[in-house]
Amino acid sequence: MQNTLKTFDKIVRELLEDEQNFPVSEFVPSNELYETLDLSLNESGISNEDLETALQDLVLKTPRTATNAFFNQLFGGRNDKAVLGDLLAVILNNSMYTYKAAGPQIGVEKITLREVCKLIGWDELSNGTYAPGGSMTNYMSMVMARDAFDGSIKNKGVNKKMTVYTSKESHYSIPKNAAFSGIGREQVRYVPSDKFGKMNIDELQKIIEQDVQNGYSPIMVNLTAGTTVMGAFDPIRPVREICDKYGLWMHVDGAYCGSVIFSEKYKHLIDGVELVDSFSFNAHKMIGTPLSCSIIVVKNKQYLHDSFSNDASYLYQTDQDEFNLGKTSLQCGRRNDALKFWTLWKSVGTNGLEKIVDHQFHLANVAREYLRSNSDYKLYSYDDSISICFNYKGIPAKAICTALYEHSELLVGYGTFNGDEFIRLVTINAQNEEKDVLNFFHLLESFVEKYSDLFLPAEASK
Ligand SMILES: *Cc1c(COP(=O)(O)O)cnc(C)c1O
């Protein structure tokens, strides 16, 4: 193991150095992957030296998500304290189902969940768990909604036409989860959004009422805190009344921007979050821990237990349910996703997490200001969003994003809203500074100038 750690150290140092010079890795087209890299698995093994070389090559050619040129998805950066925690979790290799197998790590997980519940303003009746991603925390919310509606479904199966409500701008995991949970994709109702990308509450009320008239059983409303494209926040407070009226579970999918709970300045964006039944967020997005670090908390922990506990005498042999976290989790064996979050939180304090969140909004403001002051750009985003959606010189977003990728310049994606397609820059990497954001635009501009022939046909047709 000692030698292996040296190898690890060496490969990582090399990567860090290379990232300084080349924030984007060499473009490896998918159809040339197996010719470019030797990924073959053979009867015989290879020497340690050859393995090191193979790994170096692989690591250096892998997309770089921690640099100031990665804006492609809703994560980025490399927080060293969180990485330290995650590396230790790998070395320790506990499984989080029982206190017997994970010991103090159970306390680590429990205390992060308790603090999150306290930030929301919930009492000891609340609790939560970690799941492998925001899609899965959303899934857990849907299963709890289903079981809260009818506790017999988990034994007898689905026999009612249940409906769930989410905005048109919500994450694609909602229909997927409807398929998994027996609710069915066709029973997902997509509520229209307003021009800011927020759910239209009058429409929500109308659609629910219509379903009731038609004999459906509405079970839940899913709200989004930070929609995937526009970064919009659905209103929470007014939806509580509707949920009470129809007896619906209320979930807030804060995978992208739910971390605003750590910010005095921005937590107003999820005003009313204490009224929901469940709330989830990804610490691997705004907080910047390594993937994945996804938390769901519920106001009443009984629902977690009712939907996810199962007796297993071969597993639960000591201690109380309260310390055997397998009784409230989606999985059986479960990696320790809490230690990285705890390590970071312990290191910088809640104030440090707040700074991380606030800085991303600051970077977003810097980007919006730049775009507003430059007439070559058209801005589609609104304030209080860390998704900066724009077009440059009327060039189709897809063409620019693909060319930037294929030339190893910048990794950034595109999205659509209300029929417009645009580049979506996300200021989610809190390690970036103002100059990194401005540099993004300067790189983009000089790239378009240098490769203007790539974009000529599109420009000519405008
Ligand atoms: C990213 C995201 C998810 C999914 O989270 P994963 O961890 O990628 O599964 C769900 N909802 C929203 C709003 C997201 O932005």
Tab-separated table of C-alpha atoms and ligand atoms in Angstrom:
chain	number	residue	atom	x	y	z
A	1	MET	CA	0.000	0.000	0.000
A	2	GLN	CA	2.846	2.429	0.809
A	3	ASN	CA	4.195	2.120	-2.731
A	4	THR	CA	0.748	2.467	-4.171
A	5	LEU	CA	0.273	5.727	-2.286
A	6	LYS	CA	3.531	6.980	-3.784
A	7	THR	CA	2.255	6.103	-7.234
A	8	PHE	CA	-0.982	7.918	-6.457
A	9	ASP	CA	0.929	10.978	-5.306
A	10	LYS	CA	3.052	10.963	-8.438
A	11	ILE	CA	0.145	10.658	-10.851
A	12	VAL	CA	-1.830	13.357	-9.078
A	13	ARG	CA	1.101	15.774	-9.054
A	14	GLU	CA	1.543	15.245	-12.756
A	15	LEU	CA	-2.132	15.904	-13.382
A	16	LEU	CA	-2.128	19.076	-11.282
A	17	GLU	CA	0.886	20.395	-13.156
A	18	ASP	CA	-0.587	19.551	-16.538
A	19	GLU	CA	-3.873	21.231	-15.589
A	20	GLN	CA	-1.967	24.472	-14.974
A	21	ASN	CA	-0.818	24.513	-18.590
A	22	PHE	CA	-3.783	22.820	-20.191
A	23	PRO	CA	-7.069	23.460	-18.426
A	24	VAL	CA	-8.813	21.350	-21.073
A	25	SER	CA	-7.583	17.831	-21.818
A	26	GLU	CA	-6.791	16.719	-25.320
A	27	PHE	CA	-9.973	16.022	-27.291
A	28	VAL	CA	-10.384	12.279	-27.802
A	29	PRO	CA	-13.238	11.587	-30.242
A	30	SER	CA	-15.379	8.709	-29.005
A	31	ASN	CA	-14.911	6.786	-32.251
A	32	GLU	CA	-11.131	6.887	-31.815
A	33	LEU	CA	-11.071	6.131	-28.093
A	34	TYR	CA	-9.808	2.547	-28.245
A	35	GLU	CA	-7.088	3.423	-30.750
A	36	THR	CA	-5.955	6.431	-28.740
A	37	LEU	CA	-5.743	4.685	-25.385
A	38	ASP	CA	-4.934	1.096	-24.553
A	39	LEU	CA	-7.903	0.176	-22.390
A	40	SER	CA	-7.726	-3.534	-23.202
A	41	LEU	CA	-8.106	-6.167	-20.497
A	42	ASN	CA	-6.055	-9.308	-21.055
A	43	GLU	CA	-5.403	-12.782	-19.654
A	44	SER	CA	-2.113	-11.702	-18.137
A	45	GLY	CA	-1.513	-8.737	-15.914
A	46	ILE	CA	1.142	-6.079	-16.445
A	47	SER	CA	4.070	-4.786	-14.401
A	48	ASN	CA	3.655	-1.972	-11.904
A	49	GLU	CA	5.646	0.338	-14.185
A	50	ASP	CA	3.404	-0.400	-17.139
A	51	LEU	CA	0.340	0.053	-14.979
A	52	GLU	CA	1.612	3.430	-13.836
A	53	THR	CA	2.195	4.498	-17.430
A	54	ALA	CA	-1.243	3.270	-18.475
A	55	LEU	CA	-2.879	5.148	-15.624
A	56	GLN	CA	-0.917	8.331	-16.300
A	57	ASP	CA	-2.016	8.282	-19.897
A	58	LEU	CA	-5.616	7.630	-18.940
A	59	VAL	CA	-5.692	10.320	-16.261
A	60	LEU	CA	-4.122	12.969	-18.473
A	61	LYS	CA	-6.573	12.346	-21.309
A	62	THR	CA	-9.643	12.475	-19.053
A	63	PRO	CA	-11.852	15.602	-19.155
A	64	ARG	CA	-10.793	18.108	-16.498
A	65	THR	CA	-13.663	19.195	-14.325
A	66	ALA	CA	-11.674	21.101	-11.720
A	67	THR	CA	-10.114	23.796	-13.901
A	68	ASN	CA	-11.248	27.284	-14.863
A	69	ALA	CA	-12.255	26.036	-18.315
A	70	PHE	CA	-14.981	23.626	-17.205
A	71	PHE	CA	-18.475	25.091	-17.167
A	72	ASN	CA	-20.261	22.202	-18.761
A	73	GLN	CA	-22.378	20.807	-15.963
A	74	LEU	CA	-23.606	21.813	-12.566
A	75	PHE	CA	-20.429	20.944	-10.702
A	76	GLY	CA	-16.782	21.882	-10.923
A	77	GLY	CA	-13.652	22.747	-9.017
A	78	ARG	CA	-11.697	20.701	-6.548
A	79	ASN	CA	-12.061	21.533	-2.904
A	80	ASP	CA	-8.984	20.090	-1.216
A	81	LYS	CA	-10.571	19.592	2.211
A	82	ALA	CA	-13.532	17.756	0.761
A	83	VAL	CA	-11.177	15.659	-1.372
A	84	LEU	CA	-9.214	14.783	1.757
A	85	GLY	CA	-12.365	13.557	3.446
A	86	ASP	CA	-13.368	11.517	0.411
A	87	LEU	CA	-9.937	9.922	0.078
A	88	LEU	CA	-10.057	8.892	3.725
A	89	ALA	CA	-13.528	7.439	3.192
A	90	VAL	CA	-12.094	5.280	0.408
A	91	ILE	CA	-9.211	4.089	2.568
A	92	LEU	CA	-11.514	3.332	5.490
A	93	ASN	CA	-14.080	1.655	3.233
A	94	ASN	CA	-16.928	1.460	5.714
A	95	SER	CA	-20.471	0.679	4.784
A	96	MET	CA	-22.972	3.068	6.260
A	97	TYR	CA	-25.754	0.600	7.049
A	98	THR	CA	-24.818	-0.167	10.640
A	99	TYR	CA	-23.021	1.345	13.592
A	100	LYS	CA	-21.130	-1.914	13.939
A	101	ALA	CA	-19.612	-1.521	10.456
A	102	ALA	CA	-19.099	2.257	10.406
A	103	GLY	CA	-18.838	3.389	14.049
A	104	PRO	CA	-18.047	7.093	14.385
A	105	GLN	CA	-18.691	7.630	10.669
A	106	ILE	CA	-22.364	7.155	11.505
A	107	GLY	CA	-22.015	10.120	13.837
A	108	VAL	CA	-20.404	12.119	11.027
A	109	GLU	CA	-23.381	11.464	8.767
A	110	LYS	CA	-25.941	12.084	11.483
A	111	ILE	CA	-24.455	15.382	12.555
A	112	THR	CA	-24.372	16.811	9.020
A	113	LEU	CA	-28.033	15.864	8.602
A	114	ARG	CA	-28.948	17.336	11.995
A	115	GLU	CA	-27.257	20.641	11.148
A	116	VAL	CA	-29.047	20.831	7.790
A	117	CYS	CA	-32.382	20.223	9.542
A	118	LYS	CA	-31.535	22.938	12.055
A	119	LEU	CA	-30.741	25.404	9.259
A	120	ILE	CA	-34.200	24.740	7.854
A	121	GLY	CA	-35.670	25.315	11.307
A	122	TRP	CA	-36.884	21.767	11.928
A	123	ASP	CA	-36.960	19.978	15.290
A	124	GLU	CA	-35.852	16.509	16.391
A	125	LEU	CA	-38.727	14.876	14.538
A	126	SER	CA	-36.874	15.590	11.298
A	127	ASN	CA	-34.084	13.515	9.801
A	128	GLY	CA	-32.505	12.637	6.504
A	129	THR	CA	-30.136	10.442	4.565
A	130	TYR	CA	-27.610	10.438	1.753
A	131	ALA	CA	-28.367	8.834	-1.608
A	132	PRO	CA	-26.287	8.334	-4.757
A	133	GLY	CA	-27.362	11.529	-6.515
A	134	GLY	CA	-30.107	14.087	-6.751
A	135	SER	CA	-32.126	11.856	-9.056
A	136	MET	CA	-32.222	9.284	-6.280
A	137	THR	CA	-33.099	11.732	-3.525
A	138	ASN	CA	-35.983	12.831	-5.764
A	139	TYR	CA	-36.897	9.189	-6.167
A	140	MET	CA	-36.993	8.760	-2.390
A	141	SER	CA	-39.317	11.740	-2.101
A	142	MET	CA	-41.693	10.223	-4.644
A	143	VAL	CA	-41.751	6.858	-2.892
A	144	MET	CA	-42.497	8.577	0.425
A	145	ALA	CA	-45.240	10.615	-1.241
A	146	ARG	CA	-46.746	7.436	-2.658
A	147	ASP	CA	-46.607	5.616	0.689
A	148	ALA	CA	-47.908	8.621	2.600
A	149	PHE	CA	-50.862	8.651	0.233
A	150	ASP	CA	-51.530	4.929	0.597
A	151	GLY	CA	-49.447	2.827	2.976
A	152	SER	CA	-50.677	-0.434	1.428
A	153	ILE	CA	-49.047	0.139	-1.970
A	154	LYS	CA	-45.627	-1.037	-0.840
A	155	ASN	CA	-47.133	-4.439	-0.027
A	156	LYS	CA	-49.953	-4.825	-2.493
A	157	GLY	CA	-48.681	-2.813	-5.445
A	158	VAL	CA	-50.193	0.089	-7.307
A	159	ASN	CA	-53.905	0.008	-8.062
A	160	LYS	CA	-54.765	3.690	-8.305
A	161	LYS	CA	-54.107	6.363	-10.889
A	162	MET	CA	-51.836	8.636	-8.888
A	163	THR	CA	-50.618	11.936	-10.326
A	164	VAL	CA	-47.580	14.093	-9.546
A	165	TYR	CA	-47.043	17.755	-10.400
A	166	THR	CA	-43.784	19.374	-11.431
A	167	SER	CA	-42.865	22.312	-13.631
A	168	LYS	CA	-42.004	22.039	-17.307
A	169	GLU	CA	-38.533	23.231	-16.342
A	170	SER	CA	-37.915	20.540	-13.726
A	171	HIS	CA	-35.325	17.779	-13.893
A	172	TYR	CA	-35.815	14.704	-16.079
A	173	SER	CA	-35.516	12.435	-13.049
A	174	ILE	CA	-39.146	13.211	-12.181
A	175	PRO	CA	-40.674	11.226	-15.099
A	176	LYS	CA	-37.998	8.540	-14.667
A	177	ASN	CA	-38.880	8.198	-11.010
A	178	ALA	CA	-42.581	8.055	-11.880
A	179	ALA	CA	-41.714	5.041	-14.047
A	180	PHE	CA	-39.689	3.399	-11.239
A	181	SER	CA	-42.304	3.950	-8.550
A	182	GLY	CA	-45.285	2.514	-10.417
A	183	ILE	CA	-46.907	5.925	-10.832
A	184	GLY	CA	-46.145	5.964	-14.536
A	185	ARG	CA	-44.706	8.629	-16.785
A	186	GLU	CA	-48.135	9.509	-18.145
A	187	GLN	CA	-49.279	10.562	-14.697
A	188	VAL	CA	-46.644	13.326	-14.460
A	189	ARG	CA	-48.289	16.714	-14.984
A	190	TYR	CA	-46.005	19.434	-16.315
A	191	VAL	CA	-47.120	22.767	-14.953
A	192	PRO	CA	-46.268	25.760	-17.176
A	193	SER	CA	-43.664	28.233	-15.954
A	194	ASP	CA	-43.693	31.997	-16.062
A	195	LYS	CA	-41.199	34.000	-18.109
A	196	PHE	CA	-38.599	33.619	-15.348
A	197	GLY	CA	-38.858	29.818	-15.427
A	198	LYS	CA	-40.796	29.587	-12.138
A	199	MET	CA	-43.819	27.364	-11.748
A	200	ASN	CA	-47.135	29.103	-12.374
A	201	ILE	CA	-49.121	28.404	-9.205
A	202	ASP	CA	-52.539	29.296	-10.628
A	203	GLU	CA	-51.993	26.734	-13.350
A	204	LEU	CA	-50.907	24.179	-10.751
A	205	GLN	CA	-54.139	24.635	-8.840
A	206	LYS	CA	-56.196	24.326	-12.049
A	207	ILE	CA	-54.489	21.155	-13.235
A	208	ILE	CA	-54.855	19.459	-9.853
A	209	GLU	CA	-58.543	20.346	-9.682
A	210	GLN	CA	-59.064	18.991	-13.196
A	211	ASP	CA	-57.387	15.692	-12.262
A	212	VAL	CA	-59.536	15.350	-9.164
A	213	GLN	CA	-62.652	15.894	-11.306
A	214	ASN	CA	-61.400	13.206	-13.673
A	215	GLY	CA	-60.952	10.631	-10.914
A	216	TYR	CA	-57.198	10.777	-10.500
A	217	SER	CA	-55.493	10.765	-7.103
A	218	PRO	CA	-52.960	13.604	-6.860
A	219	ILE	CA	-50.153	12.665	-4.450
A	220	MET	CA	-47.319	15.183	-4.671
A	221	VAL	CA	-45.975	18.488	-5.907
A	222	ASN	CA	-42.308	18.659	-6.820
A	223	LEU	CA	-40.838	22.155	-6.737
A	224	THR	CA	-37.388	23.031	-8.014
A	225	ALA	CA	-34.842	25.267	-6.298
A	226	GLY	CA	-32.584	26.051	-9.216
A	227	THR	CA	-34.057	24.691	-12.439
A	228	THR	CA	-31.526	22.836	-14.520
A	229	VAL	CA	-31.393	25.285	-17.423
A	230	MET	CA	-32.390	28.699	-16.084
A	231	GLY	CA	-31.515	28.253	-12.409
A	232	ALA	CA	-34.973	29.518	-11.419
A	233	PHE	CA	-36.580	29.010	-8.011
A	234	ASP	CA	-40.205	27.876	-7.849
A	235	PRO	CA	-42.252	29.635	-5.156
A	236	ILE	CA	-42.675	27.428	-2.080
A	237	ARG	CA	-44.867	29.210	0.462
A	238	PRO	CA	-48.058	29.543	-1.646
A	239	VAL	CA	-47.881	25.885	-2.664
A	240	ARG	CA	-48.243	24.685	0.934
A	241	GLU	CA	-51.863	25.788	0.965
A	242	ILE	CA	-52.611	23.829	-2.199
A	243	CYS	CA	-50.862	20.752	-0.817
A	244	ASP	CA	-52.861	20.983	2.399
A	245	LYS	CA	-56.108	21.394	0.527
A	246	TYR	CA	-55.560	18.235	-1.539
A	247	GLY	CA	-53.454	16.271	0.962
A	248	LEU	CA	-50.310	16.272	-1.177
A	249	TRP	CA	-46.673	15.612	-0.313
A	250	MET	CA	-44.512	18.627	-1.024
A	251	HIS	CA	-40.919	18.140	-2.110
A	252	VAL	CA	-38.314	20.699	-3.066
A	253	ASP	CA	-35.672	19.449	-5.475
A	254	GLY	CA	-32.754	21.667	-4.542
A	255	ALA	CA	-30.141	19.466	-6.232
A	256	TYR	CA	-28.726	22.439	-8.102
A	257	CYS	CA	-29.259	25.449	-5.834
A	258	GLY	CA	-30.786	24.189	-2.585
A	259	SER	CA	-27.446	24.991	-0.955
A	260	VAL	CA	-28.696	28.569	-0.628
A	261	ILE	CA	-29.863	27.408	2.819
A	262	PHE	CA	-26.287	28.166	3.895
A	263	SER	CA	-26.526	31.815	2.829
A	264	GLU	CA	-28.179	34.588	4.829
A	265	LYS	CA	-28.243	36.656	1.671
A	266	TYR	CA	-29.794	34.094	-0.667
A	267	LYS	CA	-31.888	31.762	1.486
A	268	HIS	CA	-34.891	33.987	0.737
A	269	LEU	CA	-34.901	32.226	-2.641
A	270	ILE	CA	-36.280	29.169	-0.845
A	271	ASP	CA	-38.544	31.115	1.483
A	272	GLY	CA	-40.974	28.720	3.137
A	273	VAL	CA	-38.713	25.670	2.897
A	274	GLU	CA	-39.587	24.824	6.510
A	275	LEU	CA	-43.123	24.086	5.273
A	276	VAL	CA	-42.180	21.249	2.919
A	277	ASP	CA	-42.329	17.532	3.635
A	278	SER	CA	-38.959	16.817	2.066
A	279	PHE	CA	-36.060	18.823	0.712
A	280	SER	CA	-32.991	17.650	-1.161
A	281	PHE	CA	-29.769	19.238	-2.323
A	282	ASN	CA	-26.469	18.153	-3.847
A	283	ALA	CA	-23.415	19.224	-1.881
A	284	HIS	CA	-21.458	18.144	-4.963
A	285	LYS	CA	-22.987	21.000	-6.923
A	286	MET	CA	-22.886	24.411	-5.187
A	287	ILE	CA	-20.866	23.324	-2.160
A	288	GLY	CA	-18.246	21.739	-4.393
A	289	THR	CA	-17.547	18.386	-2.732
A	290	PRO	CA	-16.571	15.509	-5.035
A	291	LEU	CA	-19.437	13.555	-6.594
A	292	SER	CA	-21.679	12.379	-5.295
A	293	CYS	CA	-22.907	14.017	-2.130
A	294	SER	CA	-26.686	14.133	-2.175
A	295	ILE	CA	-28.823	14.744	0.850
A	296	ILE	CA	-32.539	14.476	1.456
A	297	VAL	CA	-34.130	15.639	4.685
A	298	VAL	CA	-37.719	15.063	5.799
A	299	LYS	CA	-39.751	17.025	8.276
A	300	ASN	CA	-41.111	13.841	9.828
A	301	LYS	CA	-38.584	11.012	9.942
A	302	GLN	CA	-41.305	8.395	10.308
A	303	TYR	CA	-41.893	8.592	6.543
A	304	LEU	CA	-38.275	7.700	5.800
A	305	HIS	CA	-38.540	4.710	8.056
A	306	ASP	CA	-41.945	3.623	6.725
A	307	SER	CA	-40.787	3.628	3.112
A	308	PHE	CA	-37.210	2.379	3.394
A	309	SER	CA	-36.807	0.081	6.368
A	310	ASN	CA	-36.866	-3.641	6.010
A	311	ASP	CA	-36.015	-6.273	8.597
A	312	ALA	CA	-32.801	-8.197	7.985
A	313	SER	CA	-31.589	-10.285	10.882
A	314	TYR	CA	-28.281	-11.030	9.137
A	315	LEU	CA	-27.512	-7.309	9.039
A	316	TYR	CA	-29.038	-5.506	11.996
A	317	GLN	CA	-27.542	-7.304	14.982
A	318	THR	CA	-26.500	-4.549	17.377
A	319	ASP	CA	-27.447	-1.041	18.386
A	320	GLN	CA	-30.614	0.941	17.851
A	321	ASP	CA	-32.262	1.807	14.553
A	322	GLU	CA	-31.233	5.350	15.218
A	323	PHE	CA	-27.604	4.384	14.613
A	324	ASN	CA	-28.239	1.739	11.963
A	325	LEU	CA	-28.700	4.042	9.019
A	326	GLY	CA	-29.573	1.223	6.641
A	327	LYS	CA	-33.060	1.424	8.141
A	328	THR	CA	-33.670	4.732	6.406
A	329	SER	CA	-31.622	4.448	3.224
A	330	LEU	CA	-32.289	3.449	-0.358
A	331	GLN	CA	-29.346	1.061	-0.507
A	332	CYS	CA	-27.926	-1.790	1.514
A	333	GLY	CA	-24.130	-1.390	1.270
A	334	ARG	CA	-23.552	2.339	1.046
A	335	ARG	CA	-20.393	4.362	0.639
A	336	ASN	CA	-19.546	7.103	3.084
A	337	ASP	CA	-20.560	10.285	1.263
A	338	ALA	CA	-20.809	12.261	4.470
A	339	LEU	CA	-17.153	12.425	5.460
A	340	LYS	CA	-16.132	14.717	2.580
A	341	PHE	CA	-18.931	17.143	3.406
A	342	TRP	CA	-18.162	17.003	7.125
A	343	THR	CA	-14.421	17.548	6.526
A	344	LEU	CA	-15.110	20.645	4.466
A	345	TRP	CA	-17.778	21.951	6.838
A	346	LYS	CA	-15.558	21.350	9.894
A	347	SER	CA	-12.689	23.123	8.156
A	348	VAL	CA	-14.446	26.286	6.944
A	349	GLY	CA	-17.458	26.401	9.243
A	350	THR	CA	-20.992	27.270	8.246
A	351	ASN	CA	-19.718	30.769	7.451
A	352	GLY	CA	-17.282	29.260	4.979
A	353	LEU	CA	-20.072	27.364	3.228
A	354	GLU	CA	-22.024	30.599	3.057
A	355	LYS	CA	-19.066	32.298	1.376
A	356	ILE	CA	-18.866	29.527	-1.207
A	357	VAL	CA	-22.527	30.012	-2.099
A	358	ASP	CA	-22.402	33.816	-2.123
A	359	HIS	CA	-19.309	33.839	-4.303
A	360	GLN	CA	-21.110	31.906	-7.029
A	361	PHE	CA	-23.870	34.506	-7.166
A	362	HIS	CA	-21.199	37.183	-7.265
A	363	LEU	CA	-19.505	35.512	-10.235
A	364	ALA	CA	-22.903	35.246	-11.930
A	365	ASN	CA	-23.437	38.982	-11.451
A	366	VAL	CA	-20.012	39.662	-12.944
A	367	ALA	CA	-20.921	37.550	-15.977
A	368	ARG	CA	-24.334	39.215	-16.424
A	369	GLU	CA	-22.806	42.660	-16.171
A	370	TYR	CA	-20.243	41.811	-18.807
A	371	LEU	CA	-22.909	40.515	-21.179
A	372	ARG	CA	-25.218	43.471	-20.620
A	373	SER	CA	-22.452	45.902	-21.474
A	374	ASN	CA	-21.510	44.173	-24.718
A	375	SER	CA	-23.952	44.325	-27.599
A	376	ASP	CA	-22.517	41.237	-29.311
A	377	TYR	CA	-24.241	39.211	-26.634
A	378	LYS	CA	-27.879	38.498	-25.997
A	379	LEU	CA	-28.658	37.584	-22.395
A	380	TYR	CA	-31.536	35.263	-21.493
A	381	SER	CA	-30.958	34.887	-17.744
A	382	TYR	CA	-32.497	36.762	-14.861
A	383	ASP	CA	-30.946	37.960	-11.633
A	384	ASP	CA	-30.521	35.567	-8.695
A	385	SER	CA	-29.506	32.724	-10.969
A	386	ILE	CA	-26.070	31.164	-11.331
A	387	SER	CA	-26.948	29.939	-14.831
A	388	ILE	CA	-25.863	32.547	-17.337
A	389	CYS	CA	-27.693	31.905	-20.581
A	390	PHE	CA	-26.620	33.867	-23.645
A	391	ASN	CA	-25.892	33.872	-27.346
A	392	TYR	CA	-22.929	35.481	-29.076
A	393	LYS	CA	-23.225	37.287	-32.397
A	394	GLY	CA	-26.307	35.238	-33.216
A	395	ILE	CA	-24.220	32.099	-33.736
A	396	PRO	CA	-26.137	28.907	-32.892
A	397	ALA	CA	-25.188	27.843	-29.357
A	398	LYS	CA	-24.700	24.217	-30.314
A	399	ALA	CA	-22.158	25.109	-33.016
A	400	ILE	CA	-20.040	27.186	-30.642
A	401	CYS	CA	-20.166	24.696	-27.758
A	402	THR	CA	-19.228	21.754	-29.975
A	403	ALA	CA	-16.379	23.622	-31.667
A	404	LEU	CA	-14.978	24.780	-28.309
A	405	TYR	CA	-15.034	21.174	-27.119
A	406	GLU	CA	-13.465	19.703	-30.234
A	407	HIS	CA	-10.672	22.269	-30.156
A	408	SER	CA	-10.020	21.671	-26.435
A	409	GLU	CA	-10.713	25.316	-25.603
A	410	LEU	CA	-13.598	25.368	-23.129
A	411	LEU	CA	-16.211	22.921	-21.897
A	412	VAL	CA	-19.600	24.586	-21.798
A	413	GLY	CA	-23.077	23.381	-22.706
A	414	TYR	CA	-26.248	24.772	-24.194
A	415	GLY	CA	-29.883	24.706	-23.216
A	416	THR	CA	-33.315	25.855	-24.303
A	417	PHE	CA	-36.062	27.836	-22.668
A	418	ASN	CA	-39.288	29.114	-24.238
A	419	GLY	CA	-38.071	28.181	-27.704
A	420	ASP	CA	-34.684	29.938	-27.467
A	421	GLU	CA	-31.477	27.954	-27.595
A	422	PHE	CA	-28.452	29.461	-25.869
A	423	ILE	CA	-25.094	28.784	-24.259
A	424	ARG	CA	-25.411	28.081	-20.532
A	425	LEU	CA	-22.463	29.184	-18.451
A	426	VAL	CA	-22.689	28.065	-14.824
A	427	THR	CA	-20.697	29.889	-12.170
A	428	ILE	CA	-20.767	26.889	-9.854
A	429	ASN	CA	-17.024	26.574	-9.340
A	430	ALA	CA	-16.420	28.750	-6.290
A	431	GLN	CA	-12.671	28.511	-6.832
A	432	ASN	CA	-13.004	30.682	-9.896
A	433	GLU	CA	-12.348	34.386	-9.601
A	434	GLU	CA	-13.796	37.286	-11.550
A	435	LYS	CA	-10.916	37.092	-13.976
A	436	ASP	CA	-11.710	33.452	-14.747
A	437	VAL	CA	-15.245	34.377	-15.716
A	438	LEU	CA	-14.072	37.289	-17.861
A	439	ASN	CA	-11.418	35.062	-19.352
A	440	PHE	CA	-14.155	32.669	-20.408
A	441	PHE	CA	-15.723	35.380	-22.549
A	442	HIS	CA	-12.391	36.560	-23.925
A	443	LEU	CA	-11.472	33.010	-24.928
A	444	LEU	CA	-14.853	32.585	-26.564
A	445	GLU	CA	-14.500	35.841	-28.489
A	446	SER	CA	-11.000	35.151	-29.772
A	447	PHE	CA	-12.011	31.601	-30.637
A	448	VAL	CA	-14.910	32.792	-32.768
A	449	GLU	CA	-12.654	35.286	-34.477
A	450	LYS	CA	-9.916	32.726	-35.133
A	451	TYR	CA	-12.302	30.096	-36.456
A	452	SER	CA	-14.785	32.452	-38.043
A	453	ASP	CA	-15.051	30.191	-41.098
A	454	LEU	CA	-16.625	27.538	-38.873
A	455	PHE	CA	-19.488	29.870	-38.102
A	456	LEU	CA	-19.794	31.722	-41.405
A	457	PRO	CA	-22.791	29.882	-42.868
A	458	ALA	CA	-24.798	30.447	-39.722
A	459	GLU	CA	-23.870	34.104	-39.581
A	460	ALA	CA	-24.634	34.655	-43.240
A	461	SER	CA	-28.099	33.214	-42.855
A	462	LYS	CA	-28.973	35.594	-40.032
B	1	LIG	C1	-28.478	17.806	-11.094
B	1	LIG	C2	-29.904	17.827	-10.804
B	1	LIG	C3	-30.571	16.652	-10.426
B	1	LIG	C4	-29.921	15.310	-10.485
B	1	LIG	O1	-28.881	15.160	-9.590
B	1	LIG	P1	-27.827	13.988	-9.834
B	1	LIG	O2	-26.971	14.045	-8.623
B	1	LIG	O3	-27.108	14.339	-11.097
B	1	LIG	O4	-28.586	12.721	-9.974
B	1	LIG	C5	-31.895	16.733	-10.059
B	1	LIG	N1	-32.544	17.909	-10.080
B	1	LIG	C6	-31.944	19.061	-10.442
B	1	LIG	C7	-32.725	20.332	-10.425
B	1	LIG	C8	-30.604	19.055	-10.834
B	1	LIG	O5	-30.015	20.192	-11.227
